[in-house]
Every structure is written in structure tokens, then in C-alpha cells.
PDB file of N, CA and C in Angstrom:
ATOM      1  N   PRO A   1     -52.817   3.348 -25.512  1.00 48.00           N
ATOM      2  CA  PRO A   1     -53.867   2.342 -25.626  1.00 48.00           C
ATOM      3  C   PRO A   1     -54.675   2.241 -24.349  1.00 48.00           C
ATOM      4  N   GLN A   2     -55.939   1.843 -24.465  1.00 53.00           N
ATOM      5  CA  GLN A   2     -56.745   1.641 -23.272  1.00 53.00           C
ATOM      6  C   GLN A   2     -56.233   0.406 -22.551  1.00 53.00           C
ATOM      7  N   ASN A   3     -55.859   0.587 -21.290  1.00 58.00           N
ATOM      8  CA  ASN A   3     -55.280  -0.511 -20.542  1.00 58.00           C
ATOM      9  C   ASN A   3     -55.466  -0.227 -19.058  1.00 58.00           C
ATOM     10  N   ASN A   4     -56.353  -0.961 -18.423  1.00 61.00           N
ATOM     11  CA  ASN A   4     -56.577  -0.773 -16.985  1.00 61.00           C
ATOM     12  C   ASN A   4     -55.429  -1.312 -16.157  1.00 61.00           C
ATOM     13  N   LYS A   5     -54.531  -2.084 -16.760  1.00 62.00           N
ATOM     14  CA  LYS A   5     -53.385  -2.638 -16.054  1.00 62.00           C
ATOM     15  C   LYS A   5     -52.088  -1.932 -16.470  1.00 62.00           C
ATOM     16  N   SER A   6     -52.203  -0.700 -16.941  1.00 64.00           N
ATOM     17  CA  SER A   6     -51.052   0.074 -17.387  1.00 64.00           C
ATOM     18  C   SER A   6     -50.041   0.253 -16.264  1.00 64.00           C
ATOM     19  N   ASP A   7     -48.758   0.297 -16.627  1.00 67.00           N
ATOM     20  CA  ASP A   7     -47.700   0.571 -15.655  1.00 67.00           C
ATOM     21  C   ASP A   7     -47.804   1.984 -15.094  1.00 67.00           C
ATOM     22  N   LEU A   8     -48.620   2.833 -15.747  1.00 68.00           N
ATOM     23  CA  LEU A   8     -48.763   4.211 -15.302  1.00 68.00           C
ATOM     24  C   LEU A   8     -49.747   4.349 -14.146  1.00 68.00           C
ATOM     25  N   LEU A   9     -50.443   3.284 -13.796  1.00 67.00           N
ATOM     26  CA  LEU A   9     -51.387   3.313 -12.681  1.00 67.00           C
ATOM     27  C   LEU A   9     -50.709   2.802 -11.423  1.00 67.00           C
ATOM     28  N   SER A  10     -51.014   3.413 -10.271  1.00 65.00           N
ATOM     29  CA  SER A  10     -50.513   2.916  -9.001  1.00 65.00           C
ATOM     30  C   SER A  10     -51.256   1.633  -8.647  1.00 65.00           C
ATOM     31  N   GLY A  11     -50.775   0.928  -7.662  1.00 64.00           N
ATOM     32  CA  GLY A  11     -51.396  -0.333  -7.265  1.00 64.00           C
ATOM     33  C   GLY A  11     -52.856  -0.185  -6.877  1.00 64.00           C
ATOM     34  N   ASP A  12     -53.251   0.994  -6.381  1.00 68.00           N
ATOM     35  CA  ASP A  12     -54.648   1.203  -5.984  1.00 68.00           C
ATOM     36  C   ASP A  12     -55.483   1.797  -7.115  1.00 68.00           C
ATOM     37  N   GLY A  13     -54.927   1.885  -8.343  1.00 63.00           N
ATOM     38  CA  GLY A  13     -55.679   2.389  -9.488  1.00 63.00           C
ATOM     39  C   GLY A  13     -55.617   3.890  -9.670  1.00 63.00           C
ATOM     40  N   THR A  14     -54.899   4.596  -8.786  1.00 71.00           N
ATOM     41  CA  THR A  14     -54.772   6.044  -8.944  1.00 71.00           C
ATOM     42  C   THR A  14     -53.658   6.362  -9.940  1.00 71.00           C
ATOM     43  N   VAL A  15     -53.644   7.593 -10.410  1.00 73.00           N
ATOM     44  CA  VAL A  15     -52.641   8.032 -11.371  1.00 73.00           C
ATOM     45  C   VAL A  15     -51.627   8.908 -10.646  1.00 73.00           C
ATOM     46  N   PRO A  16     -50.328   8.578 -10.733  1.00 77.00           N
ATOM     47  CA  PRO A  16     -49.318   9.405 -10.067  1.00 77.00           C
ATOM     48  C   PRO A  16     -49.157  10.756 -10.766  1.00 77.00           C
ATOM     49  N   GLY A  17     -48.606  11.723 -10.063  1.00 83.00           N
ATOM     50  CA  GLY A  17     -48.387  13.046 -10.640  1.00 83.00           C
ATOM     51  C   GLY A  17     -47.329  13.018 -11.730  1.00 83.00           C
ATOM     52  N   TYR A  18     -47.340  14.011 -12.581  1.00 87.00           N
ATOM     53  CA  TYR A  18     -46.364  14.122 -13.657  1.00 87.00           C
ATOM     54  C   TYR A  18     -46.286  15.567 -14.100  1.00 87.00           C
ATOM     55  N   TRP A  19     -45.267  15.914 -14.874  1.00 91.00           N
ATOM     56  CA  TRP A  19     -45.175  17.229 -15.509  1.00 91.00           C
ATOM     57  C   TRP A  19     -44.602  17.045 -16.901  1.00 91.00           C
ATOM     58  N   LEU A  20     -44.953  17.961 -17.798  1.00 94.00           N
ATOM     59  CA  LEU A  20     -44.517  17.905 -19.184  1.00 94.00           C
ATOM     60  C   LEU A  20     -43.787  19.195 -19.542  1.00 94.00           C
ATOM     61  N   LEU A  21     -42.839  19.083 -20.463  1.00 97.00           N
ATOM     62  CA  LEU A  21     -42.125  20.251 -20.972  1.00 97.00           C
ATOM     63  C   LEU A  21     -42.548  20.452 -22.419  1.00 97.00           C
ATOM     64  N   ASN A  22     -43.173  21.600 -22.707  1.00 97.00           N
ATOM     65  CA  ASN A  22     -43.660  21.935 -24.047  1.00 97.00           C
ATOM     66  C   ASN A  22     -43.041  23.258 -24.483  1.00 97.00           C
ATOM     67  N   LEU A  23     -42.901  23.442 -25.783  1.00 98.00           N
ATOM     68  CA  LEU A  23     -42.342  24.668 -26.324  1.00 98.00           C
ATOM     69  C   LEU A  23     -43.130  25.055 -27.566  1.00 98.00           C
ATOM     70  N   ARG A  24     -43.446  26.338 -27.683  1.00 98.00           N
ATOM     71  CA  ARG A  24     -44.213  26.823 -28.839  1.00 98.00           C
ATOM     72  C   ARG A  24     -43.677  28.193 -29.239  1.00 98.00           C
ATOM     73  N   GLY A  25     -43.522  28.407 -30.540  1.00 98.00           N
ATOM     74  CA  GLY A  25     -43.031  29.698 -31.003  1.00 98.00           C
ATOM     75  C   GLY A  25     -43.382  29.917 -32.459  1.00 98.00           C
ATOM     76  N   GLY A  26     -43.145  31.118 -32.927  1.00 98.00           N
ATOM     77  CA  GLY A  26     -43.440  31.440 -34.319  1.00 98.00           C
ATOM     78  C   GLY A  26     -42.797  32.743 -34.701  1.00 98.00           C
ATOM     79  N   ALA A  27     -42.786  32.993 -36.016  1.00 98.00           N
ATOM     80  CA  ALA A  27     -42.204  34.229 -36.527  1.00 98.00           C
ATOM     81  C   ALA A  27     -42.916  34.626 -37.810  1.00 98.00           C
ATOM     82  N   ARG A  28     -43.126  35.925 -37.965  1.00 97.00           N
ATOM     83  CA  ARG A  28     -43.677  36.452 -39.210  1.00 97.00           C
ATOM     84  C   ARG A  28     -42.506  36.646 -40.166  1.00 97.00           C
ATOM     85  N   ILE A  29     -42.587  36.023 -41.340  1.00 97.00           N
ATOM     86  CA  ILE A  29     -41.479  36.114 -42.282  1.00 97.00           C
ATOM     87  C   ILE A  29     -41.756  37.103 -43.424  1.00 97.00           C
ATOM     88  N   SER A  30     -42.991  37.571 -43.533  1.00 97.00           N
ATOM     89  CA  SER A  30     -43.348  38.629 -44.481  1.00 97.00           C
ATOM     90  C   SER A  30     -44.717  39.155 -44.088  1.00 97.00           C
ATOM     91  N   ASP A  31     -45.249  40.107 -44.857  1.00 96.00           N
ATOM     92  CA  ASP A  31     -46.586  40.623 -44.576  1.00 96.00           C
ATOM     93  C   ASP A  31     -47.656  39.556 -44.777  1.00 96.00           C
ATOM     94  N   TYR A  32     -47.320  38.510 -45.517  1.00 97.00           N
ATOM     95  CA  TYR A  32     -48.314  37.490 -45.891  1.00 97.00           C
ATOM     96  C   TYR A  32     -48.008  36.099 -45.356  1.00 97.00           C
ATOM     97  N   ALA A  33     -46.878  35.906 -44.675  1.00 98.00           N
ATOM     98  CA  ALA A  33     -46.498  34.555 -44.256  1.00 98.00           C
ATOM     99  C   ALA A  33     -45.974  34.531 -42.814  1.00 98.00           C
ATOM    100  N   GLU A  34     -46.289  33.442 -42.140  1.00 98.00           N
ATOM    101  CA  GLU A  34     -45.853  33.226 -40.763  1.00 98.00           C
ATOM    102  C   GLU A  34     -45.531  31.748 -40.595  1.00 98.00           C
ATOM    103  N   VAL A  35     -44.471  31.437 -39.854  1.00 98.00           N
ATOM    104  CA  VAL A  35     -44.143  30.046 -39.542  1.00 98.00           C
ATOM    105  C   VAL A  35     -44.314  29.836 -38.041  1.00 98.00           C
ATOM    106  N   ARG A  36     -44.755  28.646 -37.677  1.00 98.00           N
ATOM    107  CA  ARG A  36     -44.962  28.298 -36.270  1.00 98.00           C
ATOM    108  C   ARG A  36     -44.412  26.902 -36.015  1.00 98.00           C
ATOM    109  N   LEU A  37     -43.896  26.685 -34.800  1.00 98.00           N
ATOM    110  CA  LEU A  37     -43.390  25.378 -34.401  1.00 98.00           C
ATOM    111  C   LEU A  37     -43.857  25.094 -32.987  1.00 98.00           C
ATOM    112  N   SER A  38     -44.369  23.905 -32.780  1.00 98.00           N
ATOM    113  CA  SER A  38     -44.823  23.476 -31.463  1.00 98.00           C
ATOM    114  C   SER A  38     -44.220  22.110 -31.168  1.00 98.00           C
ATOM    115  N   VAL A  39     -43.563  21.990 -30.008  1.00 98.00           N
ATOM    116  CA  VAL A  39     -42.997  20.714 -29.571  1.00 98.00           C
ATOM    117  C   VAL A  39     -43.622  20.394 -28.215  1.00 98.00           C
ATOM    118  N   SER A  40     -44.297  19.263 -28.135  1.00 96.00           N
ATOM    119  CA  SER A  40     -44.974  18.847 -26.897  1.00 96.00           C
ATOM    120  C   SER A  40     -44.304  17.615 -26.316  1.00 96.00           C
ATOM    121  N   ASN A  41     -44.267  17.540 -25.000  1.00 96.00           N
ATOM    122  CA  ASN A  41     -43.679  16.417 -24.278  1.00 96.00           C
ATOM    123  C   ASN A  41     -42.235  16.193 -24.749  1.00 96.00           C
ATOM    124  N   ILE A  42     -41.427  17.236 -24.663  1.00 97.00           N
ATOM    125  CA  ILE A  42     -40.050  17.214 -25.151  1.00 97.00           C
ATOM    126  C   ILE A  42     -39.240  16.078 -24.530  1.00 97.00           C
ATOM    127  N   LEU A  43     -39.476  15.774 -23.272  1.00 95.00           N
ATOM    128  CA  LEU A  43     -38.719  14.722 -22.584  1.00 95.00           C
ATOM    129  C   LEU A  43     -39.323  13.335 -22.771  1.00 95.00           C
ATOM    130  N   ASN A  44     -40.388  13.245 -23.581  1.00 94.00           N
ATOM    131  CA  ASN A  44     -41.028  11.967 -23.908  1.00 94.00           C
ATOM    132  C   ASN A  44     -41.471  11.198 -22.652  1.00 94.00           C
ATOM    133  N   VAL A  45     -42.130  11.913 -21.741  1.00 91.00           N
ATOM    134  CA  VAL A  45     -42.593  11.343 -20.476  1.00 91.00           C
ATOM    135  C   VAL A  45     -43.828  10.477 -20.718  1.00 91.00           C
ATOM    136  N   GLU A  46     -43.874   9.306 -20.080  1.00 88.00           N
ATOM    137  CA  GLU A  46     -45.087   8.490 -20.123  1.00 88.00           C
ATOM    138  C   GLU A  46     -46.036   9.012 -19.046  1.00 88.00           C
ATOM    139  N   TYR A  47     -47.289   9.266 -19.409  1.00 87.00           N
ATOM    140  CA  TYR A  47     -48.243   9.816 -18.454  1.00 87.00           C
ATOM    141  C   TYR A  47     -49.655   9.414 -18.842  1.00 87.00           C
ATOM    142  N   ARG A  48     -50.567   9.637 -17.901  1.00 83.00           N
ATOM    143  CA  ARG A  48     -51.989   9.390 -18.135  1.00 83.00           C
ATOM    144  C   ARG A  48     -52.775  10.429 -17.346  1.00 83.00           C
ATOM    145  N   ASP A  49     -53.690  11.144 -18.019  1.00 79.00           N
ATOM    146  CA  ASP A  49     -54.558  12.091 -17.314  1.00 79.00           C
ATOM    147  C   ASP A  49     -55.458  11.324 -16.361  1.00 79.00           C
ATOM    148  N   TYR A  50     -55.793  11.945 -15.239  1.00 76.00           N
ATOM    149  CA  TYR A  50     -56.563  11.255 -14.213  1.00 76.00           C
ATOM    150  C   TYR A  50     -57.946  10.827 -14.692  1.00 76.00           C
ATOM    151  N   SER A  51     -58.517  11.535 -15.659  1.00 76.00           N
ATOM    152  CA  SER A  51     -59.877  11.223 -16.100  1.00 76.00           C
ATOM    153  C   SER A  51     -59.901  10.369 -17.368  1.00 76.00           C
ATOM    154  N   SER A  52     -58.746   9.826 -17.762  1.00 75.00           N
ATOM    155  CA  SER A  52     -58.664   9.092 -19.012  1.00 75.00           C
ATOM    156  C   SER A  52     -58.200   7.661 -18.781  1.00 75.00           C
ATOM    157  N   ARG A  53     -58.643   6.763 -19.641  1.00 75.00           N
ATOM    158  CA  ARG A  53     -58.137   5.391 -19.606  1.00 75.00           C
ATOM    159  C   ARG A  53     -57.106   5.188 -20.706  1.00 75.00           C
ATOM    160  N   ILE A  54     -56.657   6.283 -21.324  1.00 81.00           N
ATOM    161  CA  ILE A  54     -55.716   6.212 -22.429  1.00 81.00           C
ATOM    162  C   ILE A  54     -54.415   6.908 -22.035  1.00 81.00           C
ATOM    163  N   ASP A  55     -53.285   6.228 -22.250  1.00 84.00           N
ATOM    164  CA  ASP A  55     -51.990   6.824 -21.956  1.00 84.00           C
ATOM    165  C   ASP A  55     -51.751   8.017 -22.876  1.00 84.00           C
ATOM    166  N   GLY A  56     -51.077   9.057 -22.357  1.00 87.00           N
ATOM    167  CA  GLY A  56     -50.808  10.263 -23.133  1.00 87.00           C
ATOM    168  C   GLY A  56     -49.780  10.024 -24.227  1.00 87.00           C
ATOM    169  N   PRO A  57     -49.792  10.862 -25.260  1.00 89.00           N
ATOM    170  CA  PRO A  57     -48.844  10.700 -26.364  1.00 89.00           C
ATOM    171  C   PRO A  57     -47.423  11.055 -25.937  1.00 89.00           C
ATOM    172  N   GLY A  58     -46.456  10.509 -26.640  1.00 92.00           N
ATOM    173  CA  GLY A  58     -45.055  10.833 -26.400  1.00 92.00           C
ATOM    174  C   GLY A  58     -44.691  12.132 -27.088  1.00 92.00           C
ATOM    175  N   LEU A  59     -43.429  12.262 -27.440  1.00 96.00           N
ATOM    176  CA  LEU A  59     -42.924  13.458 -28.115  1.00 96.00           C
ATOM    177  C   LEU A  59     -43.749  13.749 -29.364  1.00 96.00           C
ATOM    178  N   ASN A  60     -44.115  15.022 -29.545  1.00 96.00           N
ATOM    179  CA  ASN A  60     -44.921  15.422 -30.689  1.00 96.00           C
ATOM    180  C   ASN A  60     -44.374  16.746 -31.221  1.00 96.00           C
ATOM    181  N   VAL A  61     -44.147  16.812 -32.545  1.00 97.00           N
ATOM    182  CA  VAL A  61     -43.644  18.033 -33.180  1.00 97.00           C
ATOM    183  C   VAL A  61     -44.616  18.433 -34.287  1.00 97.00           C
ATOM    184  N   LEU A  62     -44.985  19.715 -34.299  1.00 98.00           N
ATOM    185  CA  LEU A  62     -45.920  20.213 -35.305  1.00 98.00           C
ATOM    186  C   LEU A  62     -45.383  21.521 -35.881  1.00 98.00           C
ATOM    187  N   GLY A  63     -45.241  21.564 -37.195  1.00 98.00           N
ATOM    188  CA  GLY A  63     -44.815  22.781 -37.882  1.00 98.00           C
ATOM    189  C   GLY A  63     -45.953  23.303 -38.731  1.00 98.00           C
ATOM    190  N   THR A  64     -46.089  24.623 -38.807  1.00 98.00           N
ATOM    191  CA  THR A  64     -47.188  25.240 -39.563  1.00 98.00           C
ATOM    192  C   THR A  64     -46.652  26.407 -40.383  1.00 98.00           C
ATOM    193  N   LEU A  65     -47.123  26.504 -41.608  1.00 98.00           N
ATOM    194  CA  LEU A  65     -46.872  27.669 -42.448  1.00 98.00           C
ATOM    195  C   LEU A  65     -48.216  28.327 -42.700  1.00 98.00           C
ATOM    196  N   LEU A  66     -48.385  29.559 -42.249  1.00 97.00           N
ATOM    197  CA  LEU A  66     -49.638  30.285 -42.402  1.00 97.00           C
ATOM    198  C   LEU A  66     -49.464  31.346 -43.483  1.00 97.00           C
ATOM    199  N   LEU A  67     -50.280  31.254 -44.521  1.00 98.00           N
ATOM    200  CA  LEU A  67     -50.237  32.219 -45.619  1.00 98.00           C
ATOM    201  C   LEU A  67     -51.530  33.026 -45.637  1.00 98.00           C
ATOM    202  N   ARG A  68     -51.397  34.335 -45.693  1.00 95.00           N
ATOM    203  CA  ARG A  68     -52.572  35.219 -45.736  1.00 95.00           C
ATOM    204  C   ARG A  68     -52.651  35.849 -47.111  1.00 95.00           C
ATOM    205  N   TYR A  69     -53.854  36.061 -47.591  1.00 92.00           N
ATOM    206  CA  TYR A  69     -54.014  36.721 -48.893  1.00 92.00           C
ATOM    207  C   TYR A  69     -55.089  37.769 -48.809  1.00 92.00           C
TER     208      TYR A  69
END
């Protein structure tokens, strides 16, 4: 949420450093199909990009099935 008084801001309004752990992979399961999995912010770190007034999202998982014809 937009919050200028977020706990993620330092007392002087700057944003402290952070790091995220992300994982992405996939496999072709046939000539016509592929599965993909992406996991972002695995450790569910609270963060805010320096140019944003919005806190970053927590843990996010995305699965994809790609079919070709």
C-alpha cells in the first residue's frame, strides 16, 4: 500500500538495502507442451524499491502450461 510512514523507510525517508531470493525453471514434457514454475521472494522479505511509494509484494508463485499447435 502507498504509505509514506511505512516501517520500510528509514527515519530520514531513505529506503534501506535488501535482497530477494527468486527461482525459475521449466521443462518440455512433449513436442507440444512445456511446464514452467516461477517463485519470487521465497523468503517473503518486506521491501520497497527506492523509486516507489508502494511496498513490494511478498511470496509469489506462478505456474504455466504452454501448449503449442
